[in-house]
PDB file of C-alpha atoms in Angstrom:
ATOM      1  CA  ASN A   1      20.752  10.173  54.611  1.00 95.00           C
ATOM      2  CA  HIS A   2      21.405  10.190  50.867  1.00 96.00           C
ATOM      3  CA  HIS A   3      20.465   6.523  50.579  1.00 96.00           C
ATOM      4  CA  GLY A   4      16.865   7.473  51.389  1.00 94.00           C
ATOM      5  CA  ALA A   5      16.455  11.215  50.803  1.00 95.00           C
ATOM      6  CA  GLY A   6      18.884  11.947  47.990  1.00 93.00           C
ATOM      7  CA  SER A   7      21.037  15.034  47.590  1.00 93.00           C
ATOM      8  CA  PHE A   8      20.454  18.411  49.220  1.00 92.00           C
ATOM      9  CA  CYS A   9      19.229  19.966  45.962  1.00 91.00           C
ATOM     10  CA  ARG A  10      16.246  17.609  45.930  1.00 93.00           C
ATOM     11  CA  HIS A  11      14.928  19.584  48.881  1.00 95.00           C
ATOM     12  CA  VAL A  12      15.481  23.017  47.313  1.00 96.00           C
ATOM     13  CA  ARG A  13      12.303  24.378  45.741  1.00 97.00           C
ATOM     14  CA  THR A  14      13.717  27.572  44.234  1.00 98.00           C
ATOM     15  CA  PHE A  15      16.662  29.937  44.517  1.00 97.00           C
ATOM     16  CA  ASP A  16      17.756  33.350  43.249  1.00 98.00           C
ATOM     17  CA  LEU A  17      21.090  33.243  41.386  1.00 98.00           C
ATOM     18  CA  LEU A  18      23.279  36.272  40.717  1.00 98.00           C
ATOM     19  CA  THR A  19      25.229  35.498  37.535  1.00 97.00           C
ATOM     20  CA  ALA A  20      28.369  37.124  36.160  1.00 95.00           C
ATOM     21  CA  ASP A  21      26.402  39.469  33.892  1.00 96.00           C
ATOM     22  CA  GLY A  22      24.787  41.058  36.954  1.00 97.00           C
ATOM     23  CA  GLU A  23      21.355  39.527  36.331  1.00 97.00           C
ATOM     24  CA  ILE A  24      19.383  37.839  39.113  1.00 98.00           C
ATOM     25  CA  ARG A  25      17.522  34.744  37.963  1.00 97.00           C
ATOM     26  CA  THR A  26      14.891  32.860  39.961  1.00 98.00           C
ATOM     27  CA  LEU A  27      15.365  29.173  39.207  1.00 97.00           C
ATOM     28  CA  THR A  28      13.420  25.966  39.844  1.00 97.00           C
ATOM     29  CA  PRO A  29      14.441  22.313  39.403  1.00 94.00           C
ATOM     30  CA  ASP A  30      13.031  22.382  35.851  1.00 94.00           C
ATOM     31  CA  ASP A  31      15.692  24.886  34.721  1.00 95.00           C
ATOM     32  CA  ASP A  32      19.004  23.788  33.197  1.00 94.00           C
ATOM     33  CA  LEU A  33      20.813  26.497  35.159  1.00 95.00           C
ATOM     34  CA  PHE A  34      19.341  25.114  38.403  1.00 96.00           C
ATOM     35  CA  ARG A  35      20.820  21.704  37.572  1.00 93.00           C
ATOM     36  CA  ALA A  36      24.141  23.240  36.632  1.00 94.00           C
ATOM     37  CA  THR A  37      24.273  25.152  39.911  1.00 95.00           C
ATOM     38  CA  ALA A  38      23.246  22.264  42.170  1.00 91.00           C
ATOM     39  CA  GLY A  39      26.506  20.516  43.000  1.00 87.00           C
ATOM     40  CA  GLY A  40      28.252  22.960  40.671  1.00 90.00           C
ATOM     41  CA  MET A  41      30.779  24.260  43.231  1.00 89.00           C
ATOM     42  CA  GLY A  42      29.886  27.908  42.741  1.00 91.00           C
ATOM     43  CA  LEU A  43      30.867  28.032  39.075  1.00 93.00           C
ATOM     44  CA  THR A  44      27.570  29.516  37.850  1.00 95.00           C
ATOM     45  CA  GLY A  45      27.144  32.448  40.232  1.00 96.00           C
ATOM     46  CA  ILE A  46      26.138  33.376  43.774  1.00 97.00           C
ATOM     47  CA  VAL A  47      22.973  32.052  45.404  1.00 97.00           C
ATOM     48  CA  LEU A  48      21.292  35.016  47.111  1.00 98.00           C
ATOM     49  CA  ARG A  49      18.181  33.332  48.484  1.00 97.00           C
ATOM     50  CA  ALA A  50      16.764  29.816  48.543  1.00 97.00           C
ATOM     51  CA  THR A  51      13.513  28.128  49.534  1.00 98.00           C
ATOM     52  CA  VAL A  52      14.214  24.781  51.158  1.00 97.00           C
ATOM     53  CA  LYS A  53      11.800  22.076  52.238  1.00 97.00           C
ATOM     54  CA  LEU A  54      12.626  20.879  55.765  1.00 95.00           C
ATOM     55  CA  LEU A  55      11.647  17.870  57.825  1.00 95.00           C
ATOM     56  CA  PRO A  56       9.516  18.616  60.919  1.00 96.00           C
ATOM     57  CA  VAL A  57      10.719  16.888  64.086  1.00 97.00           C
ATOM     58  CA  GLU A  58       9.164  16.480  67.519  1.00 97.00           C
ATOM     59  CA  THR A  59      12.358  16.487  69.605  1.00 97.00           C
ATOM     60  CA  SER A  60      16.019  17.493  69.516  1.00 96.00           C
ATOM     61  CA  LEU A  61      17.116  13.920  70.203  1.00 96.00           C
ATOM     62  CA  MET A  62      17.921  10.937  68.029  1.00 97.00           C
ATOM     63  CA  SER A  63      16.985   7.299  68.546  1.00 98.00           C
ATOM     64  CA  VAL A  64      20.179   5.445  67.654  1.00 98.00           C
ATOM     65  CA  ASP A  65      21.135   1.826  66.984  1.00 98.00           C
ATOM     66  CA  THR A  66      24.843   0.965  67.153  1.00 98.00           C
ATOM     67  CA  GLU A  67      26.615  -2.256  66.233  1.00 98.00           C
ATOM     68  CA  ARG A  68      30.111  -3.492  65.479  1.00 97.00           C
ATOM     69  CA  ALA A  69      31.057  -5.114  62.169  1.00 98.00           C
ATOM     70  CA  ARG A  70      34.038  -7.472  62.233  1.00 97.00           C
ATOM     71  CA  ASP A  71      35.315  -6.621  58.725  1.00 97.00           C
ATOM     72  CA  LEU A  72      34.376  -4.820  55.511  1.00 97.00           C
ATOM     73  CA  ASP A  73      32.288  -7.648  54.086  1.00 97.00           C
ATOM     74  CA  ASP A  74      30.321  -7.911  57.329  1.00 97.00           C
ATOM     75  CA  LEU A  75      29.733  -4.152  57.286  1.00 98.00           C
ATOM     76  CA  MET A  76      28.526  -4.000  53.692  1.00 98.00           C
ATOM     77  CA  ALA A  77      26.217  -6.971  54.244  1.00 97.00           C
ATOM     78  CA  ARG A  78      24.612  -5.294  57.278  1.00 97.00           C
ATOM     79  CA  MET A  79      24.143  -1.977  55.472  1.00 98.00           C
ATOM     80  CA  THR A  80      22.771  -3.583  52.318  1.00 97.00           C
ATOM     81  CA  ALA A  81      20.310  -5.708  54.269  1.00 97.00           C
ATOM     82  CA  SER A  82      18.863  -3.108  56.607  1.00 97.00           C
ATOM     83  CA  ASP A  83      19.833   0.499  55.771  1.00 97.00           C
ATOM     84  CA  HIS A  84      16.369   0.971  54.294  1.00 96.00           C
ATOM     85  CA  ARG A  85      14.899   0.743  57.801  1.00 97.00           C
ATOM     86  CA  TYR A  86      16.738   3.881  58.918  1.00 97.00           C
ATOM     87  CA  ARG A  87      16.630   7.516  57.866  1.00 97.00           C
ATOM     88  CA  TYR A  88      20.332   7.970  58.686  1.00 98.00           C
ATOM     89  CA  SER A  89      23.200   5.492  58.411  1.00 98.00           C
ATOM     90  CA  VAL A  90      26.963   5.954  58.731  1.00 97.00           C
ATOM     91  CA  ALA A  91      29.884   3.705  59.593  1.00 97.00           C
ATOM     92  CA  TRP A  92      33.158   4.696  61.228  1.00 96.00           C
ATOM     93  CA  ILE A  93      35.799   2.449  59.701  1.00 97.00           C
ATOM     94  CA  ASP A  94      39.228   1.458  61.035  1.00 96.00           C
ATOM     95  CA  LEU A  95      41.562   1.973  58.083  1.00 95.00           C
ATOM     96  CA  LEU A  96      44.594   0.685  59.983  1.00 94.00           C
ATOM     97  CA  ALA A  97      43.109  -2.753  60.690  1.00 94.00           C
ATOM     98  CA  ARG A  98      44.647  -5.499  58.557  1.00 92.00           C
ATOM     99  CA  SER A  99      44.260  -9.146  57.587  1.00 93.00           C
ATOM    100  CA  ALA A 100      40.991 -10.698  58.789  1.00 94.00           C
ATOM    101  CA  ALA A 101      39.990  -7.440  60.515  1.00 95.00           C
ATOM    102  CA  THR A 102      40.394  -5.226  57.427  1.00 95.00           C
ATOM    103  CA  GLY A 103      37.562  -2.720  57.349  1.00 95.00           C
ATOM    104  CA  ARG A 104      36.231  -3.441  60.817  1.00 97.00           C
ATOM    105  CA  SER A 105      33.721  -0.774  61.700  1.00 97.00           C
ATOM    106  CA  VAL A 106      31.207   0.738  64.077  1.00 97.00           C
ATOM    107  CA  LEU A 107      27.864   1.160  62.318  1.00 98.00           C
ATOM    108  CA  THR A 108      25.564   3.877  63.649  1.00 97.00           C
ATOM    109  CA  ARG A 109      22.015   4.320  62.370  1.00 98.00           C
ATOM    110  CA  GLY A 110      18.993   6.177  63.613  1.00 97.00           C
ATOM    111  CA  ASP A 111      16.050   8.501  63.222  1.00 98.00           C
ATOM    112  CA  HIS A 112      14.608  11.514  65.000  1.00 98.00           C
ATOM    113  CA  ALA A 113      13.216  10.468  68.366  1.00 97.00           C
ATOM    114  CA  PRO A 114       9.456  10.953  68.736  1.00 97.00           C
ATOM    115  CA  LEU A 115       8.017  12.844  71.693  1.00 97.00           C
ATOM    116  CA  ALA A 116       6.699   9.586  73.139  1.00 96.00           C
ATOM    117  CA  ALA A 117      10.272   8.298  73.562  1.00 95.00           C
ATOM    118  CA  LEU A 118      11.206  11.037  76.059  1.00 95.00           C
ATOM    119  CA  GLY A 119      10.853  10.830  79.789  1.00 92.00           C
ATOM    120  CA  PRO A 120       8.600  13.252  81.677  1.00 94.00           C
ATOM    121  CA  ARG A 121      11.351  15.752  82.456  1.00 92.00           C
ATOM    122  CA  ALA A 122      12.813  15.892  78.924  1.00 91.00           C
ATOM    123  CA  ALA A 123       9.323  16.015  77.428  1.00 94.00           C
ATOM    124  CA  ARG A 124       8.752  19.430  79.031  1.00 94.00           C
ATOM    125  CA  THR A 125      11.325  20.990  76.644  1.00 96.00           C
ATOM    126  CA  PRO A 126      11.545  18.454  73.795  1.00 96.00           C
ATOM    127  CA  LEU A 127      13.196  20.828  71.307  1.00 96.00           C
ATOM    128  CA  ALA A 128      15.855  22.220  73.646  1.00 94.00           C
ATOM    129  CA  PHE A 129      19.250  22.161  71.932  1.00 91.00           C
ATOM    130  CA  ARG A 130      22.287  22.064  74.234  1.00 87.00           C
ATOM    131  CA  PRO A 131      25.208  20.647  72.263  1.00 86.00           C
ATOM    132  CA  GLY A 132      27.896  21.046  74.919  1.00 80.00           C
ATOM    133  CA  SER A 133      31.613  21.462  74.280  1.00 80.00           C
ATOM    134  CA  LEU A 134      34.977  20.105  75.383  1.00 82.00           C
ATOM    135  CA  PRO A 135      38.068  22.269  76.030  1.00 87.00           C
ATOM    136  CA  ALA A 136      39.593  23.592  72.802  1.00 86.00           C
ATOM    137  CA  VAL A 137      42.634  21.961  71.248  1.00 85.00           C
ATOM    138  CA  PRO A 138      45.692  24.142  72.066  1.00 86.00           C
ATOM    139  CA  ARG A 139      47.279  26.228  69.329  1.00 82.00           C
ATOM    140  CA  HIS A 140      50.604  24.451  69.413  1.00 79.00           C
ATOM    141  CA  VAL A 141      50.312  20.707  68.944  1.00 77.00           C
ATOM    142  CA  PRO A 142      53.505  18.598  68.844  1.00 74.00           C
ATOM    143  CA  PRO A 143      54.432  17.585  65.273  1.00 67.00           C
ATOM    144  CA  GLY A 144      53.697  13.991  64.462  1.00 65.00           C
ATOM    145  CA  LEU A 145      50.984  13.652  67.102  1.00 73.00           C
ATOM    146  CA  LEU A 146      48.808  11.763  64.635  1.00 76.00           C
ATOM    147  CA  GLY A 147      51.184   8.973  63.707  1.00 80.00           C
ATOM    148  CA  ARG A 148      50.355   5.395  62.870  1.00 82.00           C
ATOM    149  CA  GLY A 149      50.990   4.303  66.466  1.00 86.00           C
ATOM    150  CA  SER A 150      48.798   6.896  68.171  1.00 86.00           C
ATOM    151  CA  VAL A 151      45.960   6.599  65.651  1.00 88.00           C
ATOM    152  CA  GLY A 152      46.184   2.818  65.857  1.00 89.00           C
ATOM    153  CA  LEU A 153      45.691   2.986  69.627  1.00 91.00           C
ATOM    154  CA  PHE A 154      42.768   5.370  69.219  1.00 89.00           C
ATOM    155  CA  ASN A 155      41.130   3.145  66.601  1.00 89.00           C
ATOM    156  CA  GLU A 156      41.550   0.082  68.787  1.00 92.00           C
ATOM    157  CA  PHE A 157      39.979   1.884  71.728  1.00 91.00           C
ATOM    158  CA  TRP A 158      37.103   3.289  69.643  1.00 91.00           C
ATOM    159  CA  TYR A 159      36.237  -0.076  68.168  1.00 93.00           C
ATOM    160  CA  ARG A 160      36.422  -1.974  71.474  1.00 94.00           C
ATOM    161  CA  ALA A 161      34.491   0.721  73.345  1.00 93.00           C
ATOM    162  CA  ALA A 162      31.551   0.489  70.934  1.00 94.00           C
ATOM    163  CA  PRO A 163      28.764  -1.923  71.893  1.00 94.00           C
ATOM    164  CA  ARG A 164      28.435  -5.148  69.944  1.00 95.00           C
ATOM    165  CA  ARG A 165      24.809  -4.156  69.530  1.00 96.00           C
ATOM    166  CA  ARG A 166      22.723  -1.468  71.214  1.00 97.00           C
ATOM    167  CA  THR A 167      19.297  -0.263  70.129  1.00 97.00           C
ATOM    168  CA  GLY A 168      17.132   2.735  70.867  1.00 96.00           C
ATOM    169  CA  GLU A 169      19.755   4.881  72.614  1.00 97.00           C
ATOM    170  CA  LEU A 170      18.744   8.548  72.850  1.00 96.00           C
ATOM    171  CA  GLN A 171      21.502  10.882  71.691  1.00 95.00           C
ATOM    172  CA  LYS A 172      21.731  14.622  71.193  1.00 94.00           C
ATOM    173  CA  LEU A 173      21.555  15.868  67.624  1.00 93.00           C
ATOM    174  CA  SER A 174      25.091  17.208  67.949  1.00 92.00           C
ATOM    175  CA  ALA A 175      26.499  13.869  69.128  1.00 92.00           C
ATOM    176  CA  PHE A 176      24.916  12.006  66.236  1.00 94.00           C
ATOM    177  CA  PHE A 177      25.436  14.410  63.344  1.00 93.00           C
ATOM    178  CA  HIS A 178      28.565  16.425  64.114  1.00 89.00           C
ATOM    179  CA  PRO A 179      30.494  15.065  67.108  1.00 85.00           C
ATOM    180  CA  LEU A 180      33.706  16.863  66.153  1.00 84.00           C
ATOM    181  CA  ASP A 181      32.021  20.226  66.708  1.00 84.00           C
ATOM    182  CA  GLY A 182      32.125  19.428  70.425  1.00 83.00           C
ATOM    183  CA  LEU A 183      35.924  19.750  70.276  1.00 84.00           C
ATOM    184  CA  PRO A 184      36.737  23.357  69.326  1.00 87.00           C
ATOM    185  CA  HIS A 185      39.615  23.739  66.844  1.00 87.00           C
ATOM    186  CA  TRP A 186      39.853  19.977  66.366  1.00 85.00           C
ATOM    187  CA  ASN A 187      41.734  20.587  63.112  1.00 86.00           C
ATOM    188  CA  ARG A 188      44.789  21.653  65.138  1.00 86.00           C
ATOM    189  CA  ILE A 189      45.344  17.994  66.003  1.00 85.00           C
ATOM    190  CA  TYR A 190      46.773  17.582  62.506  1.00 84.00           C
ATOM    191  CA  GLY A 191      49.528  20.109  63.150  1.00 82.00           C
ATOM    192  CA  PRO A 192      50.464  23.284  61.237  1.00 84.00           C
ATOM    193  CA  ARG A 193      50.381  21.593  57.808  1.00 85.00           C
ATOM    194  CA  GLY A 194      46.744  20.604  58.262  1.00 88.00           C
ATOM    195  CA  PHE A 195      45.058  17.693  56.570  1.00 90.00           C
ATOM    196  CA  VAL A 196      43.687  16.497  53.251  1.00 92.00           C
ATOM    197  CA  GLN A 197      40.196  15.064  53.051  1.00 94.00           C
ATOM    198  CA  TYR A 198      39.797  12.456  50.350  1.00 96.00           C
ATOM    199  CA  GLN A 199      36.348  11.237  49.317  1.00 97.00           C
ATOM    200  CA  PHE A 200      35.228   9.039  46.460  1.00 97.00           C
ATOM    201  CA  VAL A 201      32.242   6.942  45.407  1.00 97.00           C
ATOM    202  CA  VAL A 202      32.073   3.657  43.513  1.00 97.00           C
ATOM    203  CA  GLY A 203      28.866   2.089  42.268  1.00 96.00           C
ATOM    204  CA  HIS A 204      27.056  -1.023  43.370  1.00 96.00           C
ATOM    205  CA  GLY A 205      28.860  -3.951  41.796  1.00 95.00           C
ATOM    206  CA  ALA A 206      32.261  -2.319  42.374  1.00 97.00           C
ATOM    207  CA  GLU A 207      32.665  -3.669  45.917  1.00 97.00           C
ATOM    208  CA  ASP A 208      35.932  -5.369  44.909  1.00 97.00           C
ATOM    209  CA  ALA A 209      37.366  -1.965  43.995  1.00 97.00           C
ATOM    210  CA  LEU A 210      36.287  -0.548  47.348  1.00 97.00           C
ATOM    211  CA  ARG A 211      37.923  -3.504  49.068  1.00 97.00           C
ATOM    212  CA  ARG A 212      41.190  -3.027  47.131  1.00 96.00           C
ATOM    213  CA  ILE A 213      41.301   0.683  47.982  1.00 97.00           C
ATOM    214  CA  ILE A 214      40.730   0.053  51.689  1.00 96.00           C
ATOM    215  CA  GLU A 215      43.422  -2.646  51.655  1.00 96.00           C
ATOM    216  CA  ARG A 216      45.855  -0.217  49.994  1.00 95.00           C
ATOM    217  CA  ILE A 217      45.122   2.436  52.619  1.00 95.00           C
ATOM    218  CA  SER A 218      45.625  -0.139  55.371  1.00 94.00           C
ATOM    219  CA  ARG A 219      48.936  -1.369  53.926  1.00 93.00           C
ATOM    220  CA  ARG A 220      50.142   2.219  53.515  1.00 92.00           C
ATOM    221  CA  GLY A 221      49.387   2.868  57.179  1.00 90.00           C
ATOM    222  CA  CYS A 222      47.555   6.166  56.600  1.00 88.00           C
ATOM    223  CA  PRO A 223      46.912   7.514  60.125  1.00 88.00           C
ATOM    224  CA  SER A 224      43.259   8.469  59.685  1.00 87.00           C
ATOM    225  CA  PHE A 225      41.177   8.391  62.847  1.00 83.00           C
ATOM    226  CA  LEU A 226      38.184   9.922  61.071  1.00 88.00           C
ATOM    227  CA  ALA A 227      36.998   7.749  58.175  1.00 94.00           C
ATOM    228  CA  VAL A 228      33.366   7.139  57.297  1.00 96.00           C
ATOM    229  CA  LEU A 229      31.609   4.838  54.852  1.00 98.00           C
ATOM    230  CA  LYS A 230      28.058   5.538  53.666  1.00 97.00           C
ATOM    231  CA  ARG A 231      25.701   4.425  50.931  1.00 98.00           C
ATOM    232  CA  PHE A 232      24.379   6.734  48.247  1.00 97.00           C
ATOM    233  CA  GLY A 233      20.996   6.457  46.615  1.00 96.00           C
ATOM    234  CA  ALA A 234      20.035   7.600  43.131  1.00 92.00           C
ATOM    235  CA  GLY A 235      22.138  10.361  41.608  1.00 88.00           C
ATOM    236  CA  ASP A 236      20.947  13.756  40.409  1.00 87.00           C
ATOM    237  CA  PRO A 237      20.856  15.398  36.962  1.00 83.00           C
ATOM    238  CA  GLY A 238      23.343  18.080  38.021  1.00 85.00           C
ATOM    239  CA  TRP A 239      26.157  18.310  35.482  1.00 84.00           C
ATOM    240  CA  LEU A 240      28.890  18.028  38.127  1.00 87.00           C
ATOM    241  CA  SER A 241      26.852  16.181  40.763  1.00 89.00           C
ATOM    242  CA  PHE A 242      29.035  13.841  42.816  1.00 93.00           C
ATOM    243  CA  PRO A 243      26.676  11.126  44.174  1.00 94.00           C
ATOM    244  CA  MET A 244      25.819   7.932  42.331  1.00 94.00           C
ATOM    245  CA  PRO A 245      24.198   4.752  43.672  1.00 96.00           C
ATOM    246  CA  GLY A 246      26.911   2.950  45.591  1.00 97.00           C
ATOM    247  CA  TRP A 247      29.485   3.348  48.350  1.00 98.00           C
ATOM    248  CA  THR A 248      31.252   6.530  49.397  1.00 98.00           C
ATOM    249  CA  LEU A 249      34.324   6.631  51.651  1.00 98.00           C
ATOM    250  CA  ALA A 250      35.680   9.851  53.187  1.00 97.00           C
ATOM    251  CA  LEU A 251      38.874  10.056  55.222  1.00 95.00           C
ATOM    252  CA  ASP A 252      41.100  12.748  56.732  1.00 92.00           C
ATOM    253  CA  ILE A 253      44.860  12.313  56.258  1.00 91.00           C
ATOM    254  CA  PRO A 254      47.662  14.522  57.657  1.00 90.00           C
ATOM    255  CA  ALA A 255      48.921  16.645  54.766  1.00 90.00           C
ATOM    256  CA  GLY A 256      52.542  16.107  55.790  1.00 87.00           C
ATOM    257  CA  LEU A 257      52.440  12.339  55.280  1.00 89.00           C
ATOM    258  CA  PRO A 258      55.457  11.445  53.068  1.00 91.00           C
ATOM    259  CA  GLY A 259      54.499  10.475  49.535  1.00 93.00           C
ATOM    260  CA  LEU A 260      50.848  11.382  50.064  1.00 93.00           C
ATOM    261  CA  GLY A 261      50.356  12.938  46.620  1.00 92.00           C
ATOM    262  CA  ALA A 262      51.589   9.916  44.703  1.00 94.00           C
ATOM    263  CA  PHE A 263      49.609   7.581  46.939  1.00 95.00           C
ATOM    264  CA  LEU A 264      46.344   9.458  46.345  1.00 96.00           C
ATOM    265  CA  ASP A 265      47.078   9.536  42.609  1.00 95.00           C
ATOM    266  CA  GLY A 266      47.073   5.746  42.745  1.00 95.00           C
ATOM    267  CA  LEU A 267      43.728   5.731  44.533  1.00 96.00           C
ATOM    268  CA  ASP A 268      42.317   8.098  41.888  1.00 96.00           C
ATOM    269  CA  GLU A 269      43.308   5.596  39.200  1.00 95.00           C
ATOM    270  CA  GLU A 270      41.570   2.771  41.094  1.00 96.00           C
ATOM    271  CA  VAL A 271      38.407   4.872  41.412  1.00 96.00           C
ATOM    272  CA  ALA A 272      38.475   5.840  37.728  1.00 95.00           C
ATOM    273  CA  ALA A 273      38.988   2.227  36.625  1.00 95.00           C
ATOM    274  CA  ALA A 274      35.933   1.223  38.667  1.00 96.00           C
ATOM    275  CA  GLY A 275      33.775   3.925  37.049  1.00 94.00           C
ATOM    276  CA  GLY A 276      33.640   5.942  40.269  1.00 95.00           C
ATOM    277  CA  ARG A 277      34.046   9.616  41.103  1.00 94.00           C
ATOM    278  CA  VAL A 278      36.214  11.795  43.333  1.00 95.00           C
ATOM    279  CA  TYR A 279      34.424  14.547  45.272  1.00 94.00           C
ATOM    280  CA  LEU A 280      35.676  17.696  43.571  1.00 91.00           C
ATOM    281  CA  ALA A 281      34.293  20.054  46.228  1.00 90.00           C
ATOM    282  CA  LYS A 282      36.842  18.607  48.677  1.00 90.00           C
ATOM    283  CA  ASP A 283      39.678  18.152  46.198  1.00 90.00           C
ATOM    284  CA  SER A 284      42.823  20.263  45.835  1.00 87.00           C
ATOM    285  CA  ARG A 285      45.234  17.845  44.095  1.00 89.00           C
ATOM    286  CA  LEU A 286      43.471  15.759  41.420  1.00 91.00           C
ATOM    287  CA  ARG A 287      45.539  15.421  38.216  1.00 90.00           C
ATOM    288  CA  PRO A 288      43.816  17.286  35.337  1.00 89.00           C
ATOM    289  CA  GLU A 289      44.052  14.338  32.943  1.00 86.00           C
ATOM    290  CA  LEU A 290      41.872  12.257  35.290  1.00 87.00           C
ATOM    291  CA  LEU A 291      39.162  14.885  35.702  1.00 85.00           C
ATOM    292  CA  LEU A 292      36.816  13.829  32.910  1.00 81.00           C
ATOM    293  CA  SER A 293      36.922  10.154  33.852  1.00 80.00           C
ATOM    294  CA  LEU A 294      36.076  10.950  37.480  1.00 78.00           C
ATOM    295  CA  ILE A 295      33.017  13.191  37.138  1.00 71.00           C
ATOM    296  CA  HIS A 296      30.583  11.339  34.826  1.00 61.00           C
TER     297      HIS A 296
END
């Protein structure tokens, strides 16, 4: 919900930081060291204790609106026009779709369901949390399970199975916020080499760059079944803070994909040319010479 609530550190009132000299400092948002630590990837010390402002809710359910977007332009238009009506907004995007369907998506938005939205039975235990779980992914998954063909079939099914438009559906918190947690050891699907998560942000006005990047991913045939597009609101004063007002895309890619390093290097250059940023907390392969142009 960054588009409305900002980054996590905006909701931190104070924290105790153990620094390398052994001193424990109690910091508030007015302190430079607070800003350096927020989004600072652990470079300033160890947070021992924090006071965080939370949002009170009446139920453990979400009221969710879902709709399909036919392509990337349709998706961005819908999010720009009406994201402000929702506390949470996220789009699953089909990165294998091409031509007129490039960037087709399922847009999911919602807010915490009020007590009045529950039926009599559910209203008796409105805060009950029962996430549920599927059978775990086996230890040994056949190599190449997540190829372009299999992920393409999954993406086609996921897009077609989504409603063209549905409003007010009640969903569990777990289904809305972290559906993958319902599949234990889901990371095994990627095989023994694992996966790389790539995330970047480009500002408002750089939609053409976002479009070019998504088209490059589509042409390359990156088999990513988990790709999400969201909007960021105002950035933060943190020295290494990632968010900026604009569009952020995150995708998981099998680490064994041939030529993956060189391909992602090309995406980094597109992001840098557009004045965007790569999310360093998820990065393990960014070229050092691009670092300064991709943080601020």
